[in-house]
């Protein structure tokens, strides 16, 4: 995160402004449920207060076991360590604890990557139809 505001004459950022920047970052995070099963939930992590803005920060899948909660956090861009830990804490408070499932620990694996596509049975059925029609054209 670029720290442009609140710098002193030597380029030093004041502690107050740094905290305000980190709080602002986390204040406009929202979670949109993508799926839910009896023991799992998946959410898109969105940043920005505007519903028109499509600024997805990443996704998180949460799996509840009898003793622990496992999370897989996939970010679409890198975060500073402080922002990452605050995001994990917010996921814990807003999503894990609110599920009201007993747990001893919240274990989170974090990845940074990009969305390269969405595939389903329908996609593969259409692909097979297209390939079959090409095969028929080749035989003629």
XYZ file of C-alpha atoms in Angstrom:
140
model
C 0.000 0.000 0.000
C 1.467 3.334 -0.981
C 1.785 5.705 1.925
C 1.452 9.099 0.256
C -0.592 11.071 2.740
C 0.674 12.080 6.135
C 4.387 12.136 5.402
C 6.720 14.393 7.295
C 9.483 16.443 5.673
C 11.871 13.473 5.662
C 9.397 11.150 3.981
C 8.572 9.615 7.364
C 4.975 8.532 7.873
C 3.393 9.401 11.182
C 2.045 6.520 13.248
C -1.400 8.092 13.417
C -1.681 8.396 9.626
C -0.369 4.860 9.103
C -3.070 3.507 11.431
C -5.717 5.575 9.666
C -4.613 4.216 6.270
C -4.773 0.625 7.537
C -8.170 1.204 9.147
C -9.494 2.762 5.932
C -8.316 -0.248 3.952
C -10.218 -2.666 6.191
C -13.269 -0.440 6.638
C -14.409 -0.892 3.033
C -14.025 -4.693 2.877
C -17.202 -6.707 2.453
C -17.892 -10.408 1.984
C -20.350 -11.743 -0.584
C -21.350 -15.368 -0.082
C -20.656 -17.517 -3.131
C -21.761 -20.885 -1.729
C -22.716 -22.633 1.496
C -22.873 -26.278 2.525
C -23.455 -27.745 6.007
C -19.707 -27.563 6.791
C -18.242 -25.110 4.271
C -18.736 -21.590 2.993
C -17.174 -19.624 0.172
C -17.042 -15.840 -0.127
C -15.859 -13.219 -2.568
C -13.869 -10.532 -0.766
C -14.822 -7.164 -2.203
C -13.172 -3.818 -1.570
C -15.010 -0.550 -1.942
C -18.323 0.719 -0.683
C -19.915 1.154 -4.107
C -21.976 -1.756 -5.346
C -21.168 -0.623 -8.905
C -17.443 -1.041 -8.298
C -16.266 -4.547 -9.107
C -13.057 -4.477 -7.110
C -12.631 -8.055 -5.944
C -9.734 -8.478 -3.556
C -9.958 -12.258 -3.556
C -11.898 -15.260 -2.304
C -11.979 -17.269 0.890
C -13.229 -20.802 1.391
C -13.929 -21.840 4.974
C -14.240 -25.474 6.060
C -15.492 -26.419 9.522
C -14.221 -29.634 11.139
C -14.944 -30.959 14.611
C -11.887 -29.278 16.151
C -10.626 -26.588 13.760
C -11.674 -24.265 10.992
C -9.587 -24.345 7.823
C -9.485 -21.365 5.480
C -8.081 -21.008 1.992
C -7.540 -17.346 1.175
C -6.724 -16.473 -2.433
C -5.809 -12.829 -2.981
C -5.750 -11.212 -6.400
C -2.989 -8.831 -5.338
C -0.336 -8.791 -2.654
C -1.025 -7.128 0.673
C 1.336 -5.826 3.287
C 1.664 -8.189 6.244
C -0.274 -5.841 8.538
C -3.197 -5.656 6.094
C -3.129 -9.411 5.579
C -3.337 -10.150 9.291
C -6.150 -7.608 9.684
C -8.032 -9.243 6.816
C -7.651 -12.682 8.424
C -8.862 -11.249 11.740
C -11.865 -9.707 9.982
C -12.656 -13.045 8.290
C -12.434 -14.714 11.697
C -14.726 -12.166 13.359
C -17.262 -11.664 10.564
C -17.488 -15.158 9.075
C -15.982 -17.847 11.301
C -17.157 -16.749 14.732
C -20.586 -15.757 13.422
C -21.103 -19.318 12.129
C -21.401 -20.372 15.783
C -19.413 -23.587 15.284
C -17.054 -24.776 18.032
C -13.390 -24.569 17.170
C -9.951 -24.817 18.724
C -8.052 -23.024 15.960
C -8.470 -21.115 12.694
C -5.869 -22.333 10.183
C -5.468 -20.210 7.054
C -3.486 -20.920 3.889
C -2.880 -17.773 1.842
C -2.158 -17.613 -1.890
C -1.728 -14.731 -4.325
C -2.894 -15.338 -7.874
C -5.262 -14.267 -10.588
C -8.557 -15.554 -11.895
C -7.932 -17.278 -15.230
C -11.420 -18.639 -15.855
C -14.472 -20.468 -14.605
C -15.167 -23.987 -15.825
C -18.206 -26.199 -15.348
C -19.812 -29.314 -16.815
C -21.758 -27.054 -19.178
C -18.503 -25.598 -20.524
C -17.075 -29.049 -21.204
C -20.329 -30.240 -22.808
C -20.221 -27.271 -25.191
C -16.522 -27.938 -25.901
C -17.284 -31.576 -26.730
C -20.114 -30.524 -29.077
C -17.823 -28.084 -30.894
C -15.056 -30.682 -31.187
C -17.528 -33.295 -32.449
C -18.751 -30.933 -35.164
C -15.137 -30.256 -36.230
C -14.496 -34.009 -36.425
C -17.554 -34.447 -38.660
C -16.344 -31.636 -40.956
C -12.912 -33.307 -41.235
C -14.475 -36.605 -42.344
C -16.314 -34.974 -45.269
